[in-house]
PDB file of C-alpha atoms in Angstrom:
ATOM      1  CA  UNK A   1      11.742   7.676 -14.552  1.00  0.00           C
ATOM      2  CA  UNK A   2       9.998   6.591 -11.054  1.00  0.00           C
ATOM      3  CA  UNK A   3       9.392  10.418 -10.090  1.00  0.00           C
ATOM      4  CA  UNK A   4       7.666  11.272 -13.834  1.00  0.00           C
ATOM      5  CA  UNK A   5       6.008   7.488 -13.498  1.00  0.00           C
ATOM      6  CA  UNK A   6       4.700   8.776 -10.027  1.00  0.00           C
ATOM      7  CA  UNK A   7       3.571  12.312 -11.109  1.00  0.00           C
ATOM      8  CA  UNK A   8       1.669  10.716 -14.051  1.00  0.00           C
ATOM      9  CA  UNK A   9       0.143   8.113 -11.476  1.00  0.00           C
ATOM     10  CA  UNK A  10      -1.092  10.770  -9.189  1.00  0.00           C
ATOM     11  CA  UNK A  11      -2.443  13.001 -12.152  1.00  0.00           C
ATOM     12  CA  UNK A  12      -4.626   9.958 -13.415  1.00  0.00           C
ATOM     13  CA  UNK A  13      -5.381   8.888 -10.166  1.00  0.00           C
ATOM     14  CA  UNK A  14      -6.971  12.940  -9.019  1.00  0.00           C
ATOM     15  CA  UNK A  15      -8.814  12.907 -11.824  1.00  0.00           C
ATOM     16  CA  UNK A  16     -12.285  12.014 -11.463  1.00  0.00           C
ATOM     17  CA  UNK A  17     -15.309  12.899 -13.047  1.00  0.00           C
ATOM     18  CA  UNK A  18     -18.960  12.013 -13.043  1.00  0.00           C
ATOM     19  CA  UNK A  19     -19.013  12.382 -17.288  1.00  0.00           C
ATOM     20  CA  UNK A  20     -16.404   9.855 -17.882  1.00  0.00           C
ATOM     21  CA  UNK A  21     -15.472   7.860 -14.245  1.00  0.00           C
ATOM     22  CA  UNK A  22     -15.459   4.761 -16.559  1.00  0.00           C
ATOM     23  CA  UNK A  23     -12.955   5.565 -19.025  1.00  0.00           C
ATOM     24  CA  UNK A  24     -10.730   7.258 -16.640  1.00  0.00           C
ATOM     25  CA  UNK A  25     -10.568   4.024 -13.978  1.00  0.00           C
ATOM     26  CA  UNK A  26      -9.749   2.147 -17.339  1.00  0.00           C
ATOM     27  CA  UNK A  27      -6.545   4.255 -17.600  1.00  0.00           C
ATOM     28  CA  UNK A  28      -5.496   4.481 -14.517  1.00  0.00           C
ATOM     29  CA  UNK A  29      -5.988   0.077 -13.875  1.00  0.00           C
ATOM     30  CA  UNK A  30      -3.105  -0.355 -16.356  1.00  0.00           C
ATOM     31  CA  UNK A  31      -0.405   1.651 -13.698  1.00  0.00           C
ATOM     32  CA  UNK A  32      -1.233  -0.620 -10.578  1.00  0.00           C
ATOM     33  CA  UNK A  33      -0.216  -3.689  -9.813  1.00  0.00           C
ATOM     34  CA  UNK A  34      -3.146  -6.638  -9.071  1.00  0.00           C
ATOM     35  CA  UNK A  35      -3.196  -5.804  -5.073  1.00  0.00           C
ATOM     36  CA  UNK A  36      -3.344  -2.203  -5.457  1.00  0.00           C
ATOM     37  CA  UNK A  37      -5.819  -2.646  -8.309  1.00  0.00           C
ATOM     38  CA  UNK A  38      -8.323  -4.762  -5.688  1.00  0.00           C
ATOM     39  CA  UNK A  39      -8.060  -1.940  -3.392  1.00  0.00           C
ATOM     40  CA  UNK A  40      -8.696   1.140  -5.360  1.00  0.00           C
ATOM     41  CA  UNK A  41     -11.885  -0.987  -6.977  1.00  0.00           C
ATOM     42  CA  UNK A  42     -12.749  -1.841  -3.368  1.00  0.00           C
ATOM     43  CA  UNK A  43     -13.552   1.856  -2.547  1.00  0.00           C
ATOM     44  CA  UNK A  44     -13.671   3.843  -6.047  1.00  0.00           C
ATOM     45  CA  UNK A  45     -15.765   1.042  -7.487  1.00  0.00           C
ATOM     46  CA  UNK A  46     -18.161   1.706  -4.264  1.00  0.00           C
ATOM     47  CA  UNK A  47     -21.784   1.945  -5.314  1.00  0.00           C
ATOM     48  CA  UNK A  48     -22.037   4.923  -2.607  1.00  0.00           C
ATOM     49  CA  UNK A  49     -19.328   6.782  -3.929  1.00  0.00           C
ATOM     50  CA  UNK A  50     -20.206   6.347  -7.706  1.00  0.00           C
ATOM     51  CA  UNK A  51     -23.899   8.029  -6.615  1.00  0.00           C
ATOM     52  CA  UNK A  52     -22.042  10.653  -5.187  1.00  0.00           C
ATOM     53  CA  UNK A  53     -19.978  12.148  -7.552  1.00  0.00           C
ATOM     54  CA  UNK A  54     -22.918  11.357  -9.821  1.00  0.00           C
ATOM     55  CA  UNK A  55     -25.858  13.101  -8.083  1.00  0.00           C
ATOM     56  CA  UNK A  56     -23.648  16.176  -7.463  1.00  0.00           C
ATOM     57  CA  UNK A  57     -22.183  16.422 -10.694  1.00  0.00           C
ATOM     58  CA  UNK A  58     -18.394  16.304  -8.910  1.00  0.00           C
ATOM     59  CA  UNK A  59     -15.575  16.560 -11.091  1.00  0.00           C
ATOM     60  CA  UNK A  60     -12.216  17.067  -9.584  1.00  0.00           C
ATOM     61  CA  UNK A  61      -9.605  18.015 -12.177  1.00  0.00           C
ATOM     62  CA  UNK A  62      -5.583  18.148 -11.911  1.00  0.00           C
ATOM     63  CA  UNK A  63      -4.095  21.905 -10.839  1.00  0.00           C
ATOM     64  CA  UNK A  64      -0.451  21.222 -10.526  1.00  0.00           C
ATOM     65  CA  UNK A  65       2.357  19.356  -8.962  1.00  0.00           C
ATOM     66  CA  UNK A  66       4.260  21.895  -6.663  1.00  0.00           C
ATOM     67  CA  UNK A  67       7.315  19.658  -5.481  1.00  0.00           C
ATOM     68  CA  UNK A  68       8.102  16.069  -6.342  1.00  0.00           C
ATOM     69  CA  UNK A  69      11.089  13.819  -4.315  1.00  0.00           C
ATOM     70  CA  UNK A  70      12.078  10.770  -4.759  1.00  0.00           C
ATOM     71  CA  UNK A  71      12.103   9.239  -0.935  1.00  0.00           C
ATOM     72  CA  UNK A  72      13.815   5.850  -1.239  1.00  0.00           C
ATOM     73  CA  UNK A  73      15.259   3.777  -3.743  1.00  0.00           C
ATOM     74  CA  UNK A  74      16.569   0.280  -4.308  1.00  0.00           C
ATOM     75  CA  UNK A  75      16.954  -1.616  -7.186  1.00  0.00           C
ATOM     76  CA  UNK A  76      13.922  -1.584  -9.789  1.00  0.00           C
ATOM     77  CA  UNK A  77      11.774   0.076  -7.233  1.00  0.00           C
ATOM     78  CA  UNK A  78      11.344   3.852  -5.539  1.00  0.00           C
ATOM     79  CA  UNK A  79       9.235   5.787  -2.593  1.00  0.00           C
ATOM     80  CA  UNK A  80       8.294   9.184  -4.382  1.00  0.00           C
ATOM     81  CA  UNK A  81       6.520  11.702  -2.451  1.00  0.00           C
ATOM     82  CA  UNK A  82       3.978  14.146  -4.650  1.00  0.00           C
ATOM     83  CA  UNK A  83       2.980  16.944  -3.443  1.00  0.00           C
ATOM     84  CA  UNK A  84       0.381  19.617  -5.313  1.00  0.00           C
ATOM     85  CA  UNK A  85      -3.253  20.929  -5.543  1.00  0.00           C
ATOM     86  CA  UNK A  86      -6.271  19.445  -6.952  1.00  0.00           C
ATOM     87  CA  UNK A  87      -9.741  21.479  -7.992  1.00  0.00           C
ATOM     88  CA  UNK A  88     -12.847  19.741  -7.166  1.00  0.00           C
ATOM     89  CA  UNK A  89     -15.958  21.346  -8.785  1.00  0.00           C
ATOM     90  CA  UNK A  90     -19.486  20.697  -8.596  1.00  0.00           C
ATOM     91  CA  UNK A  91     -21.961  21.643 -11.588  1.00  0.00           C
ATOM     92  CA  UNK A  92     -24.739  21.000  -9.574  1.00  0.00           C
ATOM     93  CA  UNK A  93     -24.140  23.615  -7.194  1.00  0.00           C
ATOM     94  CA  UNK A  94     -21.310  25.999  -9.440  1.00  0.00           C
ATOM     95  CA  UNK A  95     -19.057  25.866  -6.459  1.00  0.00           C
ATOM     96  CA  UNK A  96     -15.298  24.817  -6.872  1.00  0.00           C
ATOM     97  CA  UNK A  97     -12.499  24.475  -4.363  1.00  0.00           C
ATOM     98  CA  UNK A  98      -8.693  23.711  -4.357  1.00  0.00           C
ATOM     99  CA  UNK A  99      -7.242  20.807  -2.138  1.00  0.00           C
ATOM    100  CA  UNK A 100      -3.934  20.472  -1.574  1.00  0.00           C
ATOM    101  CA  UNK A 101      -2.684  16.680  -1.824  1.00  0.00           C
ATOM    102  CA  UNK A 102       0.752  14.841  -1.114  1.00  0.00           C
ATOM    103  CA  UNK A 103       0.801  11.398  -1.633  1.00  0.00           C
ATOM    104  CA  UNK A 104       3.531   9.037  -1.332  1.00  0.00           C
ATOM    105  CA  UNK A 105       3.878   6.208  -3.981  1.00  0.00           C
ATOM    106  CA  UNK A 106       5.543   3.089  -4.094  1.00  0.00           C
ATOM    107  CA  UNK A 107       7.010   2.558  -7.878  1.00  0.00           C
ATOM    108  CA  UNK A 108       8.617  -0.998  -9.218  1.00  0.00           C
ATOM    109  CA  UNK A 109      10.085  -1.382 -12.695  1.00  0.00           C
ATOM    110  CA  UNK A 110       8.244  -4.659 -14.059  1.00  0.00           C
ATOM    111  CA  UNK A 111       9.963  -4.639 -17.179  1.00  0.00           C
ATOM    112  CA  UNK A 112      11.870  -2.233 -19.876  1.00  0.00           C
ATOM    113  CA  UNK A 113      10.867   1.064 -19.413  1.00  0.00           C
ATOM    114  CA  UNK A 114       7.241  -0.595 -17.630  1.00  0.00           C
ATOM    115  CA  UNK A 115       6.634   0.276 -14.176  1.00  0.00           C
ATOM    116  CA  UNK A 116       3.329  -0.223 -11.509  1.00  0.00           C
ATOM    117  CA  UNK A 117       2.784   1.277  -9.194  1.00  0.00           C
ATOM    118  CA  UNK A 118       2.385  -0.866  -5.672  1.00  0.00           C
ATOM    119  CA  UNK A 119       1.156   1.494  -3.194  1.00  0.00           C
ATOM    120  CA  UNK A 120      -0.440   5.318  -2.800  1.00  0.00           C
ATOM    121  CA  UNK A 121      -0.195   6.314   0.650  1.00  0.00           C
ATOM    122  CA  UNK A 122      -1.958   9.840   1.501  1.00  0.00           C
ATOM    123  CA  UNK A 123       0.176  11.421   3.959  1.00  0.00           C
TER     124      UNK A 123
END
């Protein structure tokens, strides 16, 4: 359950888009925990960053996960590593490129079948 909890983290958290940034950060809120939360608002929540995607009509949408491990474990908590591609695409200017991504995140189990996660580390 931590590596699908992960891969469904990392999904939500690629996904970005200048037509609906507002109900996507909505989503993704409910899988971090309070300190993560504060950070990702801290810089996706950035008034610079909003204008950005904005202006140049960026949407960046999820390709695929290639390879998914689960890195550590210990009770109620797990290190998964995700790794995969993401397409970013601009309407503005019709151009579109793939990104390769891994990302390491930090999963706890808060409750039955609940988990948060803690921390996304790009490696």
């Amino acid at each position: 359950p931590y590596v699908d909890y992960a891969e469904n983290f990392v999904i939500a958290f690629n996904n970005i888009s200048y037509v609906n940034m507002d109900q996507q950060r909505t989503a993704l809120a409910g899988m971090m925990d309070s300190d993560l939360l504060t950070s990702y608002q801290n810089t996706f929540y950035d008034p610079q960053f909003l204008k950005m995607i904005s202006d140049n009509k960026i949407y960046i949408t999820f390709q695929k996960i290639t390879r998914s491990e689960l890195v550590t474990s210990a009770p109620n908590e797990a290190a998964v590593e995700v790794i995969g591609v993401d397409l970013f695409h601009s309407d503005l200017t019709g151009s579109q490129k793939e990104k390769p991504f891994s990302y390491k995140v930090d999963v706890a189990k808060v409750g039955d079948n609940k988990y948060q996660i803690k921390k996304v580390e790009k490696l």
